[in-house]
PDB file of C-alpha atoms in Angstrom:
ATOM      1  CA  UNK A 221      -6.303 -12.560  -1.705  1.00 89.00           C
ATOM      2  CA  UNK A 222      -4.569 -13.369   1.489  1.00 93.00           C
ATOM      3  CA  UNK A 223      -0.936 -14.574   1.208  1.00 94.00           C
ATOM      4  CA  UNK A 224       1.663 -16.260   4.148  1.00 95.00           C
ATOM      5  CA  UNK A 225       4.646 -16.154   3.462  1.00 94.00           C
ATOM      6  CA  UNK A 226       7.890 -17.851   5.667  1.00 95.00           C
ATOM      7  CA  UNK A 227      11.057 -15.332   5.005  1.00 92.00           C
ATOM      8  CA  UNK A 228      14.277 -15.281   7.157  1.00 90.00           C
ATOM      9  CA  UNK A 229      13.874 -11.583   6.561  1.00 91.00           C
ATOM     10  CA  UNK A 230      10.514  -9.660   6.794  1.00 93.00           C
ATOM     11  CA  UNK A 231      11.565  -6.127   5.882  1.00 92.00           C
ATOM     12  CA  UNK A 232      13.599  -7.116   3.002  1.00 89.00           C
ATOM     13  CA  UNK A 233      10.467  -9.136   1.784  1.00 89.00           C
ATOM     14  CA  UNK A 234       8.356  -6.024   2.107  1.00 90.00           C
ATOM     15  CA  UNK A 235      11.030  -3.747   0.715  1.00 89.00           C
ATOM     16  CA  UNK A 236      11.031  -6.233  -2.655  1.00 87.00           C
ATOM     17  CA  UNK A 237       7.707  -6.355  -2.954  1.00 86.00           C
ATOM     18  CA  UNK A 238       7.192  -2.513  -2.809  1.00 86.00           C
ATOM     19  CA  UNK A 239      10.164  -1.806  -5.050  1.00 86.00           C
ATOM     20  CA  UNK A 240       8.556  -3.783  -7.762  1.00 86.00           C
ATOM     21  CA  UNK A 241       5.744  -2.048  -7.720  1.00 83.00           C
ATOM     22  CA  UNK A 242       7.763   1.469  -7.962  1.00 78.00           C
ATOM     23  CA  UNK A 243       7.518   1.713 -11.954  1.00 74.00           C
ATOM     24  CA  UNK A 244       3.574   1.048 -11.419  1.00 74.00           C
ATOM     25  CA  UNK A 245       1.349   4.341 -12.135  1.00 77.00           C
ATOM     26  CA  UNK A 246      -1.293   3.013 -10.392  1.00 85.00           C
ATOM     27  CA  UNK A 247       0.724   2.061  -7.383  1.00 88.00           C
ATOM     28  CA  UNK A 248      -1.574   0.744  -4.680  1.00 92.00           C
ATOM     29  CA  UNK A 249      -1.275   1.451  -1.023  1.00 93.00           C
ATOM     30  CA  UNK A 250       1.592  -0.238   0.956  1.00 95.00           C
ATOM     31  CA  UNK A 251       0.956  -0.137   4.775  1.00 96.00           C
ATOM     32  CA  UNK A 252       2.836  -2.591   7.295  1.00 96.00           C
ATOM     33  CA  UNK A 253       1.541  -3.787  10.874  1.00 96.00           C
ATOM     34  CA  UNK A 254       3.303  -5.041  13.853  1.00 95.00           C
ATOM     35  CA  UNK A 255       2.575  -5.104  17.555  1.00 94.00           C
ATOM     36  CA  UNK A 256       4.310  -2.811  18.877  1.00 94.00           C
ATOM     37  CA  UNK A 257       3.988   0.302  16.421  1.00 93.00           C
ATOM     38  CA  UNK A 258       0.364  -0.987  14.893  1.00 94.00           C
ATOM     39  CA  UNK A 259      -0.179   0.368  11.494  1.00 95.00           C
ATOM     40  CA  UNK A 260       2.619   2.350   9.310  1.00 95.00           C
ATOM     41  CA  UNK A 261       2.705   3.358   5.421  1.00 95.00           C
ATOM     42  CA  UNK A 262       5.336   2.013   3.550  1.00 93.00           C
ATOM     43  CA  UNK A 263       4.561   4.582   0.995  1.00 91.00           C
ATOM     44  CA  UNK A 264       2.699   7.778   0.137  1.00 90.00           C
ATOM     45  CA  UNK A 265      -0.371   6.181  -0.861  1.00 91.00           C
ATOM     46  CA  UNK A 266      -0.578   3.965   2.214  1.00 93.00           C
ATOM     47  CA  UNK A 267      -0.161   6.935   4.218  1.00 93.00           C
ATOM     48  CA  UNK A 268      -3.129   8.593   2.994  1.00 92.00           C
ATOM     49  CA  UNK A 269      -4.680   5.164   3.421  1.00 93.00           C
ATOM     50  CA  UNK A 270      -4.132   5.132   6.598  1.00 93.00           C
ATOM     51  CA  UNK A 271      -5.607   8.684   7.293  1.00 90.00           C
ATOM     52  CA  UNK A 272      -8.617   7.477   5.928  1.00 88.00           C
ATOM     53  CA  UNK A 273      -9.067   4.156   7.671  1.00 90.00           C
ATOM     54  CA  UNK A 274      -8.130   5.400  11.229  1.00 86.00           C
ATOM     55  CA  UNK A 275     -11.122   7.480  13.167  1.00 75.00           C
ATOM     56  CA  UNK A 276     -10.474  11.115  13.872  1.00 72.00           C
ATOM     57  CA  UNK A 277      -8.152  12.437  16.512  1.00 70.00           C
ATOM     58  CA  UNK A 278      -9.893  14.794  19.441  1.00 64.00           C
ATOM     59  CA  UNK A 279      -7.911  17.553  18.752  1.00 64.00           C
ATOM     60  CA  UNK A 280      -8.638  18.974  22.142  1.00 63.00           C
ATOM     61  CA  UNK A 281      -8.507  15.362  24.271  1.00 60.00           C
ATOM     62  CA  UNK A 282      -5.312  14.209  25.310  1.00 60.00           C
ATOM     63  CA  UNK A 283      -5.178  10.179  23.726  1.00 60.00           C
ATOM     64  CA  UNK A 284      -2.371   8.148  24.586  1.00 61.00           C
ATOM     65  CA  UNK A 285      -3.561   5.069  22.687  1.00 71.00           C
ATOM     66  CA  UNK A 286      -2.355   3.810  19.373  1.00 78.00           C
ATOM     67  CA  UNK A 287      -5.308   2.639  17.168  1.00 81.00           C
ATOM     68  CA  UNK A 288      -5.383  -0.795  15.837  1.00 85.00           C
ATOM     69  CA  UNK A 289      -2.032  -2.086  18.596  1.00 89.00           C
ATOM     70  CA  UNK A 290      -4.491  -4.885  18.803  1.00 92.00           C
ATOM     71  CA  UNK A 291      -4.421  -7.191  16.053  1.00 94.00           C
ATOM     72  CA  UNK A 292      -7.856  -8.215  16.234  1.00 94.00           C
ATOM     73  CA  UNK A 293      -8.618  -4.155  16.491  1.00 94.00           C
ATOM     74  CA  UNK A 294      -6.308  -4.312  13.309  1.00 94.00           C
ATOM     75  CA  UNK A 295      -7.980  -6.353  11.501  1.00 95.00           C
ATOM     76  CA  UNK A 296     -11.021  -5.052  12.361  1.00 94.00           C
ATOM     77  CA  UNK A 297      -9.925  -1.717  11.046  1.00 94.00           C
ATOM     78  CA  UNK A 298      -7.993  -3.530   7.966  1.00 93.00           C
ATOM     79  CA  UNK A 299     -11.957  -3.630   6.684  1.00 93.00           C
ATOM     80  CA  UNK A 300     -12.155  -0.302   5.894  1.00 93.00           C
ATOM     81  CA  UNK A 301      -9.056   0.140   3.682  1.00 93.00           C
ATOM     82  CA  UNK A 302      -9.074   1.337   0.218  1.00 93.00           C
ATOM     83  CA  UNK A 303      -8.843  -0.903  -3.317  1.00 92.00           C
ATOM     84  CA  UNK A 304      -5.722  -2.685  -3.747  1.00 92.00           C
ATOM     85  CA  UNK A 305      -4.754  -2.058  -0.572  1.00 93.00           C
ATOM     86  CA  UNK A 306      -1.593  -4.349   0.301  1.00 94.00           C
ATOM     87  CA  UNK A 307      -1.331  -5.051   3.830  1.00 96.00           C
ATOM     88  CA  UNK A 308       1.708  -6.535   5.627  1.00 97.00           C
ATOM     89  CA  UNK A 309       1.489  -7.922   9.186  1.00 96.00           C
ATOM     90  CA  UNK A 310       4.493  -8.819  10.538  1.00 97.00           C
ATOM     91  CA  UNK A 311       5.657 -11.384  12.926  1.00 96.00           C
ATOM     92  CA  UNK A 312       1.769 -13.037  12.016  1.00 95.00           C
ATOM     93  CA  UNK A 313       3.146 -16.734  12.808  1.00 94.00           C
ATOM     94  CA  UNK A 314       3.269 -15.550  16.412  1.00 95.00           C
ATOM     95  CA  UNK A 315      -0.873 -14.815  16.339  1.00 96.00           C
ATOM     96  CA  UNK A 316      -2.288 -17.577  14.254  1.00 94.00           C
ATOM     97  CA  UNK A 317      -3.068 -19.646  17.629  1.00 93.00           C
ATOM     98  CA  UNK A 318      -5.602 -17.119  18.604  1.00 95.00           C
ATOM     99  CA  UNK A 319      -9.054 -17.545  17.618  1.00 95.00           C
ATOM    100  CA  UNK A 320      -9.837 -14.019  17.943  1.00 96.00           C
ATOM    101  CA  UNK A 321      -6.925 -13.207  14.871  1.00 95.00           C
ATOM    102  CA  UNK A 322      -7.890 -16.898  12.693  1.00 96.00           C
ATOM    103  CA  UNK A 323     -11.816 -14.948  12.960  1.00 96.00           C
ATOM    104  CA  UNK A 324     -10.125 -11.724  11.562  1.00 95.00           C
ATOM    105  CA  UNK A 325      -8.315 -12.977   9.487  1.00 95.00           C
ATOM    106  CA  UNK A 326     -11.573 -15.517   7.806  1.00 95.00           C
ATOM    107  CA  UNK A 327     -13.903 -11.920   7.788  1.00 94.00           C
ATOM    108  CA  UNK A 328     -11.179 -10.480   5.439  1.00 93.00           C
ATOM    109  CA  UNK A 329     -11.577 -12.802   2.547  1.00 92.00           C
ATOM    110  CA  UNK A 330     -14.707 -12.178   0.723  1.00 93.00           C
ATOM    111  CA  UNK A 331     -14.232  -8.199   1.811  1.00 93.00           C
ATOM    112  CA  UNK A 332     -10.201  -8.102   0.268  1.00 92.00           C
ATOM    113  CA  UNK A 333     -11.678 -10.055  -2.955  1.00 91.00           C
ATOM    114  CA  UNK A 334     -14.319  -8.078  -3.706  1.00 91.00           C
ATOM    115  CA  UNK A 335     -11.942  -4.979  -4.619  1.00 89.00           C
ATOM    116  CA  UNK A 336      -8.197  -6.558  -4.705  1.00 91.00           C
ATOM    117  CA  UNK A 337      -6.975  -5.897  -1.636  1.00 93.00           C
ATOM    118  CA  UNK A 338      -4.204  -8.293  -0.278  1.00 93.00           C
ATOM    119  CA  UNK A 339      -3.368  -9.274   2.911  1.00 95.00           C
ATOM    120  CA  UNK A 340       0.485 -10.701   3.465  1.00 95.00           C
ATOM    121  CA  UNK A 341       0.876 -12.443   6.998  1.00 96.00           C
ATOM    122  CA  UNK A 342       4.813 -12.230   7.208  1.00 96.00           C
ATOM    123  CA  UNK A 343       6.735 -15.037   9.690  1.00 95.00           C
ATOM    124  CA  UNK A 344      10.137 -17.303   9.836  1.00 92.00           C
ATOM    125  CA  UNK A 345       7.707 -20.036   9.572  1.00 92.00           C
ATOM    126  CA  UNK A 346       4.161 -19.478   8.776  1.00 93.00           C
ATOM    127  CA  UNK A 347       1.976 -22.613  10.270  1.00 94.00           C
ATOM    128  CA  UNK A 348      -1.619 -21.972   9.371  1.00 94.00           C
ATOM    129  CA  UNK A 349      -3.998 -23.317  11.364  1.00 94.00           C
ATOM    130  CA  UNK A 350      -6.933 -25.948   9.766  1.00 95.00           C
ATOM    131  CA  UNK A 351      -9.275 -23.239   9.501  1.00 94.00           C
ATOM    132  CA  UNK A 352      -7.199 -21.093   7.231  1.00 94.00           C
ATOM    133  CA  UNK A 353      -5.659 -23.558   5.247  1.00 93.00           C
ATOM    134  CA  UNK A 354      -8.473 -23.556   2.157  1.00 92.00           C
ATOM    135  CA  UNK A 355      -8.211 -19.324   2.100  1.00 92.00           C
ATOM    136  CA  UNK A 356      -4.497 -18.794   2.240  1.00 93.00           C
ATOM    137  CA  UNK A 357      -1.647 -19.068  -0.725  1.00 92.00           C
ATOM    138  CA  UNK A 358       1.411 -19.918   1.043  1.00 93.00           C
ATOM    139  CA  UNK A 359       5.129 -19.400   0.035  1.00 92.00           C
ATOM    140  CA  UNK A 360       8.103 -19.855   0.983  1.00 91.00           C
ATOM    141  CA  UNK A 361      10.697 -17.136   0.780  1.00 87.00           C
ATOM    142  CA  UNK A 362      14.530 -18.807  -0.341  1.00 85.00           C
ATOM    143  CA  UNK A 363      17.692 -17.471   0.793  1.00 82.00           C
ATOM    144  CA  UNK A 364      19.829 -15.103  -1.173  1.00 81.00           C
ATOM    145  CA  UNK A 365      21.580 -17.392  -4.131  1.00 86.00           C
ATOM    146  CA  UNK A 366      25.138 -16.864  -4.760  1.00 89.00           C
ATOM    147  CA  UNK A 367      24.436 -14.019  -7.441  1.00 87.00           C
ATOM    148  CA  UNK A 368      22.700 -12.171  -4.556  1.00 86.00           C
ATOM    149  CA  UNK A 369      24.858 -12.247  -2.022  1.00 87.00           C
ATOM    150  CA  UNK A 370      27.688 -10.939  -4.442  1.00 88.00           C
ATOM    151  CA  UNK A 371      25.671  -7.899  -5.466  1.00 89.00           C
ATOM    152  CA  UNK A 372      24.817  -7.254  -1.611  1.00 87.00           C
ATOM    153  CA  UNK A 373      28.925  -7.888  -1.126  1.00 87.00           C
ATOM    154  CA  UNK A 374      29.333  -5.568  -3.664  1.00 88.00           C
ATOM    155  CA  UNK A 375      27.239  -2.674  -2.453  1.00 86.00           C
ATOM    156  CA  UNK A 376      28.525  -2.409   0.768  1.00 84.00           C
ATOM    157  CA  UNK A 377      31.973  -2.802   0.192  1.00 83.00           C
ATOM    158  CA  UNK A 378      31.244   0.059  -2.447  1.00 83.00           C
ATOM    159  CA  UNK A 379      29.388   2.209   0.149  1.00 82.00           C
ATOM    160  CA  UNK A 380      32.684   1.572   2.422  1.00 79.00           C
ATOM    161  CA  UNK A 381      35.442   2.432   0.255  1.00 76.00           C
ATOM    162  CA  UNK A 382      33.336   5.658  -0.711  1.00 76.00           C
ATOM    163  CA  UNK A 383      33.655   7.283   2.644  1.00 74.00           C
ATOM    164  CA  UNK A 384      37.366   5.170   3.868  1.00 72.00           C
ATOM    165  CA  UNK A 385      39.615   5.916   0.647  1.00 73.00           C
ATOM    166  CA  UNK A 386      42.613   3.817   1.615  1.00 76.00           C
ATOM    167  CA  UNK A 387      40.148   0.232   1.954  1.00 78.00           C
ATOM    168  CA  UNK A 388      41.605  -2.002  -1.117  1.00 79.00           C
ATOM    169  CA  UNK A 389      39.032  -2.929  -3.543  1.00 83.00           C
ATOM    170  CA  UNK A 390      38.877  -6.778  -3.149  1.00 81.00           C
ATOM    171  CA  UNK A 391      40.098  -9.390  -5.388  1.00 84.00           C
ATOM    172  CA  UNK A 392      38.090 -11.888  -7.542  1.00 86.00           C
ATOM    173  CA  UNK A 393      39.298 -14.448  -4.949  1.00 84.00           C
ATOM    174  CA  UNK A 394      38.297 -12.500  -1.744  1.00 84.00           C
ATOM    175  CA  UNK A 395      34.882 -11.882  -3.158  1.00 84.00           C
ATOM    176  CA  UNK A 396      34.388 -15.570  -4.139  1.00 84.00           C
ATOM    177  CA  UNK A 397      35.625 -16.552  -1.059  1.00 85.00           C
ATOM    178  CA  UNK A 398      32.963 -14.083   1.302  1.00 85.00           C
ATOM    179  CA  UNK A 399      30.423 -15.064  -0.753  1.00 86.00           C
ATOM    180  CA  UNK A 400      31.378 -18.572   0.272  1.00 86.00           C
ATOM    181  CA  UNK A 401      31.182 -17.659   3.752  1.00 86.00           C
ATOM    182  CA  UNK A 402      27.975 -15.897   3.827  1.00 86.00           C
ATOM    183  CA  UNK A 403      25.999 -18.296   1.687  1.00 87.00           C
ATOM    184  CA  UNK A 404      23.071 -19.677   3.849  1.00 83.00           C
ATOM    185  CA  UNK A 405      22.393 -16.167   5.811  1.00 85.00           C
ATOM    186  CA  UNK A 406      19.363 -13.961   4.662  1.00 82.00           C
ATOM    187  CA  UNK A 407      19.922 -10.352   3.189  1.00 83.00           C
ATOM    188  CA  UNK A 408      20.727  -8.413   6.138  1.00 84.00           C
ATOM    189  CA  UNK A 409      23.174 -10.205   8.149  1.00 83.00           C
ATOM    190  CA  UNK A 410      25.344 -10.319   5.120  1.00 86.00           C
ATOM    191  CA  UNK A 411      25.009  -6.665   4.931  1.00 82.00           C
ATOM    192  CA  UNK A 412      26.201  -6.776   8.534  1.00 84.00           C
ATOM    193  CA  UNK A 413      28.877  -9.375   8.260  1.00 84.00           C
ATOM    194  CA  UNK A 414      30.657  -7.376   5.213  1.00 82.00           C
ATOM    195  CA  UNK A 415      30.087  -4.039   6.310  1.00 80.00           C
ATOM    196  CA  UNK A 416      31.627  -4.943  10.108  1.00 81.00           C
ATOM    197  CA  UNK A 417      34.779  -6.781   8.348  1.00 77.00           C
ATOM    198  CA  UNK A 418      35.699  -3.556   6.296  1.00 73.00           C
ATOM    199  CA  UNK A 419      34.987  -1.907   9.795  1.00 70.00           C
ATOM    200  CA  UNK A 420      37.584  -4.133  11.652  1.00 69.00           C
ATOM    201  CA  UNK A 421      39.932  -5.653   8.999  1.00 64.00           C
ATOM    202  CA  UNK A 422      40.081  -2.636   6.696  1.00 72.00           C
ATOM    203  CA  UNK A 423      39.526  -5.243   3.685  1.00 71.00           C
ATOM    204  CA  UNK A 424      36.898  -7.516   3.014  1.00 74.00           C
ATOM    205  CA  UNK A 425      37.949 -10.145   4.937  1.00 67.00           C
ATOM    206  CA  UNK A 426      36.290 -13.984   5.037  1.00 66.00           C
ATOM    207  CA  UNK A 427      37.526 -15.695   7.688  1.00 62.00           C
TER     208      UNK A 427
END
């Protein structure tokens, strides 16, 4: 299948989605793409993936290029990865006006259904274009609920007082209170936000 999904926060979506897939023994290959790196493995079995699907290094030629940089080279090359094959590409909303990448993107359908591979174009907001909108499932990624954002709270101030002893461990109050101020922001920036106010204000600290 091919999935889009619109996230705030494209390497905690990937990171989910491979951790739940963790207690899996037949864990499938997890590879990411983005422009400027081109094709990385997320896990083991994506790494050998990508050995395979990548053709073979001169080992006596000097090549400065990075295979597949090119999305349409990338999806071009996406062809020839193994079953169950989950592929991310990041940043995708910023390609789908191309009609190079829609092409790539069409060839992949009947090739990724035929032995359940998956294709997951990652964006803030994923806008297919007409000629995708029959072949792609679409979602919508929600912010972090309150629950969330209290466990995140929770870990870092934990990581915090772990290495700086003397850091209070927060009320009931200050922890409803940051959770107040960080609702609306994806994972990561209330990673940030707590871990720079026990950097600053030695507490966890709202305001």
């Amino acid at each position: 299948p091919i999935l889009a999904i619109s996230t705030a926060d494209q390497f905690a979506c990937m990171a989910a989605v491979a951790a739940a897939y963790e207690a899996d023994p037949k864990t499938p290959p997890i590879i990411q793409w983005d422009c400027a790196r081109a094709f990385l493995p997320i896990n083991r079995q994506g790494e050998e993936a990508i050995a395979k699907m990548l053709p073979p290094r001169d080992p006596d030629g000097i090549d400065t290029t990075t295979p597949g940089l090119n999305l349409i080279e990338a999806l071009t090359l996406a062809t020839k990865l193994p079953q169950r094959t989950l592929l991310f590409l990041l940043n995708a909303d910023l390609f789908l006006d191309e009609p190079a990448v829609i092409q790539g993107v069409m060839n992949l359908r009947e090739l990724f259904k035929e032995n359940q591979r998956t294709l997951v174009m990652l964006g803030t907001i994923v806008r297919l274009p007409v000629q995708l909108q029959q072949d792609v499932w679409t979602f919508d990624e929600p912010l972090p609920a309150a629950d969330a954002i209290r466990a995140i709270i929770v870990r870092e101030v934990t990581s915090v007082r772990e290495v700086v002893k003397d850091i209070p461990e927060p009320t009931a109050e200050e922890y409803r209170l940051a959770v107040e101020a960080l609702t609306g922001l994806s994972a990561f920036p209330v990673e940030q936000s707590t871990a720079m106010s026990m950097a600053s204000a030695r507490r966890l600290d709202s305001d």
